[in-house]
Tab-separated table of C-alpha atoms in Angstrom:
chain	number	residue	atom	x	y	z
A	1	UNK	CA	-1.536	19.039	20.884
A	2	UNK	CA	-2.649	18.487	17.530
A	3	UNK	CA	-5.739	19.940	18.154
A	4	UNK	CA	-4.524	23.655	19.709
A	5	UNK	CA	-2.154	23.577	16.933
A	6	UNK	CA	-4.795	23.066	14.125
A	7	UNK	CA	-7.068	25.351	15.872
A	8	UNK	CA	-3.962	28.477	16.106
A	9	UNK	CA	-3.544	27.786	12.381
A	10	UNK	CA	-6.893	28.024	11.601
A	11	UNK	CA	-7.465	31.400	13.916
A	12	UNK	CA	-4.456	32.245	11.725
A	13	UNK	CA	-6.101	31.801	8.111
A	14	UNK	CA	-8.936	33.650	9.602
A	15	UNK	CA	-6.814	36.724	10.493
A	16	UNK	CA	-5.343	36.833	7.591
A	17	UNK	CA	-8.278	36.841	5.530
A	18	UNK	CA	-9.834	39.484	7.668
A	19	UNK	CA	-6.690	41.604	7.222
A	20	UNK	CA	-7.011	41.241	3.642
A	21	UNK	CA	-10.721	41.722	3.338
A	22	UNK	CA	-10.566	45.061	5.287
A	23	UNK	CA	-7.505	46.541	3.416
A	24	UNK	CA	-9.942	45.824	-0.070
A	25	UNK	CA	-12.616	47.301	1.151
A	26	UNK	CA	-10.634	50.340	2.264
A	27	UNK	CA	-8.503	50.544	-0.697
A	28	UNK	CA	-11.987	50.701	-2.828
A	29	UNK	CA	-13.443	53.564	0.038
A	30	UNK	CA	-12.576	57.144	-1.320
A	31	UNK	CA	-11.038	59.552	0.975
A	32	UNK	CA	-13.152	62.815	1.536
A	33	UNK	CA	-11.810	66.087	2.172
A	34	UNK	CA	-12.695	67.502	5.533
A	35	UNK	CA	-12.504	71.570	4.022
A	36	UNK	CA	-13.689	73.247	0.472
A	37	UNK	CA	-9.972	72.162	-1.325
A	38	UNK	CA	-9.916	74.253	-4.642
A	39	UNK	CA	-8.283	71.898	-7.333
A	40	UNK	CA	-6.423	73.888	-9.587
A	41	UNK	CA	-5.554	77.783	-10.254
A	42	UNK	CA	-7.811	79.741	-12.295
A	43	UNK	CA	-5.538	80.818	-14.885
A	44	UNK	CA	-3.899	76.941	-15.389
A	45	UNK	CA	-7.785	75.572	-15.772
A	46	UNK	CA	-8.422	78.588	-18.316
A	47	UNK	CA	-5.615	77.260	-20.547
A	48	UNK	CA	-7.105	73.499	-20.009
A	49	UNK	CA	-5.000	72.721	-17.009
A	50	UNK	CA	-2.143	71.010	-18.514
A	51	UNK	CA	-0.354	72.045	-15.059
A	52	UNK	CA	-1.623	71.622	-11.487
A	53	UNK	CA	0.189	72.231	-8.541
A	54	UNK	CA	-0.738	70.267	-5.197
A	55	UNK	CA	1.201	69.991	-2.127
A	56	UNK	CA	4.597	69.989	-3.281
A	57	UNK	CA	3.867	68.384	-6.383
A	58	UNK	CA	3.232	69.225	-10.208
A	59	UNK	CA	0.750	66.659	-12.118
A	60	UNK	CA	1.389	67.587	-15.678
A	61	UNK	CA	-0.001	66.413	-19.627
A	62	UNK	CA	3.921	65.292	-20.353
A	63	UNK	CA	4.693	66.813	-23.808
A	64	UNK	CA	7.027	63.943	-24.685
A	65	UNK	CA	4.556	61.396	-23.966
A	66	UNK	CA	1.492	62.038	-25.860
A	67	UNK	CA	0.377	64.173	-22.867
A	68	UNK	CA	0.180	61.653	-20.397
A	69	UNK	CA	-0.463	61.940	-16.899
A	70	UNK	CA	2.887	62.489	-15.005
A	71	UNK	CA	4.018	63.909	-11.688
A	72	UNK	CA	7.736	65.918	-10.468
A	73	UNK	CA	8.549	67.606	-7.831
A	74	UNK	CA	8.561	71.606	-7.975
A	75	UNK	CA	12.196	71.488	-9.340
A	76	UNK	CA	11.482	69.319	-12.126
A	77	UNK	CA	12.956	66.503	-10.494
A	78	UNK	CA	11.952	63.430	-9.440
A	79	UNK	CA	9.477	62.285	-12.506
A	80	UNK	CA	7.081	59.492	-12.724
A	81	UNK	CA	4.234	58.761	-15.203
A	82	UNK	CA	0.754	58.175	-13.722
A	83	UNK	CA	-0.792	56.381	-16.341
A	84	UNK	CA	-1.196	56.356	-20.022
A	85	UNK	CA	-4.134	58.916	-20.767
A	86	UNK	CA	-3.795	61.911	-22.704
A	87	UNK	CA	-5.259	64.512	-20.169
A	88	UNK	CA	-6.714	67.855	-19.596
A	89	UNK	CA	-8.074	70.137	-16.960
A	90	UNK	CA	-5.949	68.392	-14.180
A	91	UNK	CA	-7.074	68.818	-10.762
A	92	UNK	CA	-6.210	67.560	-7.410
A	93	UNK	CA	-6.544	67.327	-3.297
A	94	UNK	CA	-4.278	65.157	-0.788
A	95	UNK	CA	-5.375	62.008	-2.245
A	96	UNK	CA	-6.568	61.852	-5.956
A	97	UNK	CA	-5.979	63.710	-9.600
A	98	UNK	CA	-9.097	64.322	-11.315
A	99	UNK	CA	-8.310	65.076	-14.932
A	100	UNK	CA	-10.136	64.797	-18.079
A	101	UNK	CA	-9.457	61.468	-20.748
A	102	UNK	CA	-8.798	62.972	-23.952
A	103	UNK	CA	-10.095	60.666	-26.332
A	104	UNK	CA	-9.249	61.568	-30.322
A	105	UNK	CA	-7.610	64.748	-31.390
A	106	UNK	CA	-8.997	67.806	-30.780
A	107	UNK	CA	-8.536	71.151	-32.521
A	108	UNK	CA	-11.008	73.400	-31.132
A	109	UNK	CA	-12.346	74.384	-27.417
A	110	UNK	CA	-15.942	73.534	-28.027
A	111	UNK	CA	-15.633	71.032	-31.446
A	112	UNK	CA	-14.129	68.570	-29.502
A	113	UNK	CA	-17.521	67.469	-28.126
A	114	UNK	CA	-18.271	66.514	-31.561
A	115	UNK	CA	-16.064	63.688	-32.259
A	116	UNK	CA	-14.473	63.043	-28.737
A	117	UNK	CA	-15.366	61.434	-25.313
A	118	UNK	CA	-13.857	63.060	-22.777
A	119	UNK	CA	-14.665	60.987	-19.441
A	120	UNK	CA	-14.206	62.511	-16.086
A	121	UNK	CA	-11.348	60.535	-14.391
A	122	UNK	CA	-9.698	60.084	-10.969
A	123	UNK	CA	-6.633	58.539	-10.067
A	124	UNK	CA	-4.288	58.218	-6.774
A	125	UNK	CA	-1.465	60.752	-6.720
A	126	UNK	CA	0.951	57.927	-6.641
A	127	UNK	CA	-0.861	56.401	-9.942
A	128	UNK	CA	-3.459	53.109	-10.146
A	129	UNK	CA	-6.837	52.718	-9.393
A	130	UNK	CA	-8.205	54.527	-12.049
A	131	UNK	CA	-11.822	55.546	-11.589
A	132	UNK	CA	-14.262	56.666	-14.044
A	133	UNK	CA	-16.339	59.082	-12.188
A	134	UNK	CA	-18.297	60.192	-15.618
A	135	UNK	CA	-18.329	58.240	-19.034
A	136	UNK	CA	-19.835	61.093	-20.920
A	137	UNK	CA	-17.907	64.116	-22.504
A	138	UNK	CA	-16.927	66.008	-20.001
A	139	UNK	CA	-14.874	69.685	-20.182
A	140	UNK	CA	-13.911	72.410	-17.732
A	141	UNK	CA	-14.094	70.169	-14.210
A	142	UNK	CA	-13.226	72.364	-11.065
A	143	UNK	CA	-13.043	70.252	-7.681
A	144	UNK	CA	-14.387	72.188	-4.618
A	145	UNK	CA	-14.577	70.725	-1.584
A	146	UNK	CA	-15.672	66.837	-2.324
A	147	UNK	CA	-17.329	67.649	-5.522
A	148	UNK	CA	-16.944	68.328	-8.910
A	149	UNK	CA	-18.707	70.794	-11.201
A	150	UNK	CA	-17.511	70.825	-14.725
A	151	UNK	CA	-19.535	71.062	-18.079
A	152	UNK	CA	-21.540	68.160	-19.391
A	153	UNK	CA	-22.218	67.091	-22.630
A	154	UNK	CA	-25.779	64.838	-23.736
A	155	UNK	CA	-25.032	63.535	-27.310
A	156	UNK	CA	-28.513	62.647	-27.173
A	157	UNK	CA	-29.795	66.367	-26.974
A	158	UNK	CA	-26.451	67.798	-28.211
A	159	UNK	CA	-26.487	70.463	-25.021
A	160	UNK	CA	-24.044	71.487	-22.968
A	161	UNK	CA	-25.099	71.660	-19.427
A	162	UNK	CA	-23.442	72.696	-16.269
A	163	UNK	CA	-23.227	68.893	-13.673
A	164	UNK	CA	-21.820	68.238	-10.537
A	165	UNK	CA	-20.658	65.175	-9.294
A	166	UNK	CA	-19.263	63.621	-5.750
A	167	UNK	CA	-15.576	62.734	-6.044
A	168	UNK	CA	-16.540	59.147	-5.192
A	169	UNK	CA	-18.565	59.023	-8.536
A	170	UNK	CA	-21.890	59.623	-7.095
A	171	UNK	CA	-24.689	62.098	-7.020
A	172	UNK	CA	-24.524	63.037	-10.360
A	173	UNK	CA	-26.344	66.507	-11.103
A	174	UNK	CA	-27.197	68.420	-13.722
A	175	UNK	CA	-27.402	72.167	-12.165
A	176	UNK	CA	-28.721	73.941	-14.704
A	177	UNK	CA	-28.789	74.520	-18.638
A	178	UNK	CA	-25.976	76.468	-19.241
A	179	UNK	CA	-22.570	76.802	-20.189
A	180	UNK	CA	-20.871	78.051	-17.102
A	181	UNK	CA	-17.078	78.487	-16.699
A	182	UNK	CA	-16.571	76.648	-13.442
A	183	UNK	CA	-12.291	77.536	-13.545
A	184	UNK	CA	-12.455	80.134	-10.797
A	185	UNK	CA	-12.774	78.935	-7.582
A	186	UNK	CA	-11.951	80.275	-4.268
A	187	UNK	CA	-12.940	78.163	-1.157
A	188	UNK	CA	-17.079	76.633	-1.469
A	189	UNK	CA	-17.530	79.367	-4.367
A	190	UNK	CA	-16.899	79.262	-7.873
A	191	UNK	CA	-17.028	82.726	-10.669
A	192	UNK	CA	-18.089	83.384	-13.784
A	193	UNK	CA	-19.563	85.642	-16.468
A	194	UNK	CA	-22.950	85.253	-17.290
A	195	UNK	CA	-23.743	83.739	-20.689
A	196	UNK	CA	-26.614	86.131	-21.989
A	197	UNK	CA	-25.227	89.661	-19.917
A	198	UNK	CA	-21.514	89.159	-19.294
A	199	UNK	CA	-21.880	90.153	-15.502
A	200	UNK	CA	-20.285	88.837	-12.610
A	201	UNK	CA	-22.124	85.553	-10.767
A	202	UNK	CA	-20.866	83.984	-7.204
A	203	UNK	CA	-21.984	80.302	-7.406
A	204	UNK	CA	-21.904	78.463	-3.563
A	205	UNK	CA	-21.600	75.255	-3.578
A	206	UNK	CA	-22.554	75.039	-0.257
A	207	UNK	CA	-26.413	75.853	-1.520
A	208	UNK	CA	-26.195	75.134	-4.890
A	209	UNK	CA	-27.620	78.893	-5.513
A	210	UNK	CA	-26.190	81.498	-7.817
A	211	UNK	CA	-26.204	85.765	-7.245
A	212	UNK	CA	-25.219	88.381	-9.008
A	213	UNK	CA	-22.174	90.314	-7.082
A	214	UNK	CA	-20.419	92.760	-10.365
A	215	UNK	CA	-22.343	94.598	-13.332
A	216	UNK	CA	-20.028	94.550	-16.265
A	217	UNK	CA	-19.364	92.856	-19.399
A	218	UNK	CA	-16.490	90.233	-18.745
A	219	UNK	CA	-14.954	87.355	-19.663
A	220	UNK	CA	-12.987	84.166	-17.999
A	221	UNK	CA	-13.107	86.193	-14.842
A	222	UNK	CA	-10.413	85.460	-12.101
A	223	UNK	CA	-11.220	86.310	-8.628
A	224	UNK	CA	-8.439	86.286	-5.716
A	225	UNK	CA	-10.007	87.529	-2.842
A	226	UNK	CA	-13.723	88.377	-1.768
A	227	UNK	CA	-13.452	91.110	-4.036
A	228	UNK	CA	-10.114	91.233	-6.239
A	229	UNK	CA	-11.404	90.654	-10.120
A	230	UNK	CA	-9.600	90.624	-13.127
A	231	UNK	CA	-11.247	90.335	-16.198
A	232	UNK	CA	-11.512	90.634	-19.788
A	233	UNK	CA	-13.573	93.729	-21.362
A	234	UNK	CA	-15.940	92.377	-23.705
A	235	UNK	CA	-17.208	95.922	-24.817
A	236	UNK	CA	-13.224	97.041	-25.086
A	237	UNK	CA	-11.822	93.868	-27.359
A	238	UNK	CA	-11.056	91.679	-24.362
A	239	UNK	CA	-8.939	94.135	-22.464
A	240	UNK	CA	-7.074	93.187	-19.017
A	241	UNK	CA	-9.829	95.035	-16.626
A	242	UNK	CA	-8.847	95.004	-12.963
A	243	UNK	CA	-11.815	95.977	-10.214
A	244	UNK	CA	-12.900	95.561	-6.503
A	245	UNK	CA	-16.306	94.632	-6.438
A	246	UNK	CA	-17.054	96.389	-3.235
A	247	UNK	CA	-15.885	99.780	-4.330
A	248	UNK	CA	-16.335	99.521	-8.017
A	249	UNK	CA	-13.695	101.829	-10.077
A	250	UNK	CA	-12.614	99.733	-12.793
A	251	UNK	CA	-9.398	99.906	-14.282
A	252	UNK	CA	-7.934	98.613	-16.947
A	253	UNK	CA	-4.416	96.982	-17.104
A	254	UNK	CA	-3.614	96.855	-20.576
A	255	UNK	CA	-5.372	97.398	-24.065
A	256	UNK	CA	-3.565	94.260	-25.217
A	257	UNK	CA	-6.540	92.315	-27.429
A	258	UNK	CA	-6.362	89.310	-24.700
A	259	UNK	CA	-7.679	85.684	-24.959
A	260	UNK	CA	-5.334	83.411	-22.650
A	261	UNK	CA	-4.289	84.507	-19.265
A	262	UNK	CA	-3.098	83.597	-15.532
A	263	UNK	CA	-2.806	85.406	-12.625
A	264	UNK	CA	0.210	84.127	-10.149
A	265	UNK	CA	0.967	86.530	-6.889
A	266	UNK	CA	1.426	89.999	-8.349
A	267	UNK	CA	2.148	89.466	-11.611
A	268	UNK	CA	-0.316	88.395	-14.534
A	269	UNK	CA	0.928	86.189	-17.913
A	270	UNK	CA	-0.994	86.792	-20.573
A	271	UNK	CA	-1.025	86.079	-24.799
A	272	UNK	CA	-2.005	89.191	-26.598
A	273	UNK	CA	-2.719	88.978	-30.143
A	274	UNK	CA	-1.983	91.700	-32.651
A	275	UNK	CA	-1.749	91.884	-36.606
A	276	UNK	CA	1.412	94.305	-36.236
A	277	UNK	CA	3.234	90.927	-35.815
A	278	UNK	CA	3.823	91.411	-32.124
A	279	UNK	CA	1.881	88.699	-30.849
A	280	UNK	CA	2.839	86.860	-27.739
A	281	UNK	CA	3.462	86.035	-24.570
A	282	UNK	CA	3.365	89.382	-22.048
A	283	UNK	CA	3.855	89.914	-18.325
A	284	UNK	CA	3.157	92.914	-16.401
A	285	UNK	CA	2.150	93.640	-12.298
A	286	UNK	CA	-0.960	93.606	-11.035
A	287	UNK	CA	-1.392	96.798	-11.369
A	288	UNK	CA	-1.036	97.655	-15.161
A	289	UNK	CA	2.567	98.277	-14.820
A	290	UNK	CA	6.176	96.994	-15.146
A	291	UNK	CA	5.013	95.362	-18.839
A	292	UNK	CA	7.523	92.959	-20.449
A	293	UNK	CA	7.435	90.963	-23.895
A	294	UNK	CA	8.810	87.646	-22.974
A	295	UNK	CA	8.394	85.724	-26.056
A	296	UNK	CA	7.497	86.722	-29.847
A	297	UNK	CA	5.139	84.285	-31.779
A	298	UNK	CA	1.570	82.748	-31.511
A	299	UNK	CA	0.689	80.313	-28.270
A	300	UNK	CA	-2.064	78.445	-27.545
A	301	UNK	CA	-1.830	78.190	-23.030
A	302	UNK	CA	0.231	79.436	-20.554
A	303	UNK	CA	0.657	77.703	-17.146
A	304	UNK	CA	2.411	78.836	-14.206
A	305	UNK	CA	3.487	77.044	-10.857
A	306	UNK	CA	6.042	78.246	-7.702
A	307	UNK	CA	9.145	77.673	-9.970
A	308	UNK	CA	8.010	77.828	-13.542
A	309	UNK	CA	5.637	79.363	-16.184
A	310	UNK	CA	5.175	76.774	-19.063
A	311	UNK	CA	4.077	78.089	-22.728
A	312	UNK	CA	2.975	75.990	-25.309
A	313	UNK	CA	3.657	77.106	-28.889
A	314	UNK	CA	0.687	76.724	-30.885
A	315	UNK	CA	2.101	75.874	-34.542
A	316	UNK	CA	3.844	72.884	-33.008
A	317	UNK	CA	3.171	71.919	-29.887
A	318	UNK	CA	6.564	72.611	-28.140
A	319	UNK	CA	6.499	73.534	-24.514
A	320	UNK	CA	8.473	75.768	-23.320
A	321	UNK	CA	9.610	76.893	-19.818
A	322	UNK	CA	11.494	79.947	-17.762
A	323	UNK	CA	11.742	80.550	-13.521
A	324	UNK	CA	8.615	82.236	-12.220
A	325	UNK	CA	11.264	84.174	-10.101
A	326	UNK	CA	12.964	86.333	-12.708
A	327	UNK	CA	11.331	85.070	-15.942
A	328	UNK	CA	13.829	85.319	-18.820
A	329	UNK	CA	15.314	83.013	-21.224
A	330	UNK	CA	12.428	80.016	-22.182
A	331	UNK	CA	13.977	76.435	-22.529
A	332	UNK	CA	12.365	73.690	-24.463
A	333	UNK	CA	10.265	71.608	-21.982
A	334	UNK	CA	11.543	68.125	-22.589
A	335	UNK	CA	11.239	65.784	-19.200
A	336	UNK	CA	11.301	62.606	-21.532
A	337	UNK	CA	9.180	59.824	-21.206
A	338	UNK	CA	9.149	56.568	-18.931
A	339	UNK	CA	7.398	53.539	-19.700
């Protein structure tokens, strides 16, 4: 009797161990997406993707936190704090937020490479296991499909190189030798303007190959279809150009002078700047008209989700925040901070 029962407890250990040996090993396996998931909106990554939506779900720099990682629910509600970075450029799928580490202060777009190390991260949506997919400065990450391609700095060569990278931290790539805007992404494709002519590329990820689809002269293009572009007009002081690439006719939106924008359903957000004194933040239709002034004053990103467009004033920092349905009154963005 002794014997069966030492040899049940020891079939018992053995279980257990097995049990606990296959849920580590899983727990360290990374989840693949089965489809090309885009990980953020073109317009939130433009204005360094303080805001991502995801399935129900807003992963957010927290203002009142140092810009930590946090998550609510589309109402606001329900906050928790992911983990103790300062982050940009969120992204995420079903399983994981990829966001930048910001490491240091920064005060410029592209000076922050100077004095900064901004490591590609991922994290689970629920918070832990923290991964470091790239320790190097990183800026500008787009995930599409299980990959993704950002902008890469080489302190030893002090360039600036477009990468990709698998979202289990492997297969690191450097594409080519250029400063790409990888922010516009729409299913295994990403857009952008070319560096040296300004015209629209298609990049597939599926191929790694680049074409040019759109002769113009633009600038942090947004595409939301196979051929729906907005742009900004280099030649006409960055103004709001809308165009279908398959029939061409260009036309423009608004003369605004335009730096920061986002596209959300038919309307477009955008900061104009002016030295009349009536800079700020704007909002017309997507197609030129209905044009409102929601907000006087100088701002540095504006972000919008299903329920809510965030601002962020650029003197001090202050986010504020007004319905997407019926934008009007803006309400200091204060969700307060957990420990």
């Amino acid at each position: 009797m002794k014997k069966v029962l030492g040899a049940i407890i020891a079939i018992a250990i053995v279980a257990v161990i097995v049990v606990f040996i296959v849920f580590a090993v899983k727990k360290d396996q990374t989840v693949l997406n089965t489809g090309y998931v885009n990980g953020n909106t073109a317009g939130n990554l433009y204005n360094s993707g303080l805001f991502c939506e995801s399935e129900g779900t807003i992963f957010f720099a927290n203002p009142d936190d140092d810009n930590s990682l946090y998550s609510m629910d589309l109402d606001g509600s329900n906050l928790k704090k992911l983990c103790n970075d300062t982050v940009l450029y969120i992204n995420a799928d079903s399983h994981y937020v990829y966001y930048v580490r910001r490491a240091g202060a920064q005060t410029e777009e592209f000076g922050a490479f100077s004095f900064a190390t901004n490591s590609l991260c991922r994290i689970s949506r629920d918070g832990g296991n923290t991964t470091i997919l790239d320790a190097d400065p990183c800026i500008y990450p787009s995930l599409i499909g299980n990959y993704i391609y950002y902008l890469h700095y080489d302190t030893d060569t002090d360039e600036t190189s477009l990468y990709k990278i698998k979202i289990d931290g492997s297969e690191r790539t450097m594409l080519t030798k250029n400063y790409l805007f990888t922010c516009s992404s729409l299913g295994q494709y990403f857009y952008y303007n070319g560096m040296n002519d300004g015209n629209l590329y298609q990049y597939n990820t599926a191929t790694d190959t680049t074409s040019l689809i759109y002769e113009c002269n633009c600038y942090k293009p947004i595409v939301t279809s196979d051929n729906n572009v907005y742009y900004l007009d280099v030649d006409n002081d960055n103004a709001l150009v809308h165009t279908n690439t398959e029939f061409g006719n260009p036309t423009t939106l608004t003369e605004d002078s335009i730096d920061l924008y986002n596209v959300y359903g038919s309307y477009i957000y955008y900061i104009r700047y002016s030295e009349d004194g009536d800079s700020g933040l704007c909002m017309i239709k997507n197609d030129g008209t209905d044009f409102r002034q929601l907000l006087i004053g100088d701002y540095s990103g504006v972000f919008v989700t299903s329920d809510f467009i965030f601002v962020t004033d650029y003197s001090s920092g202050q986010v504020y925040s007004t319905p997407t349905e019926n934008p009007g009154e803006f309400t200091p963005f204060n969700p307060g901070k957990l420990s």
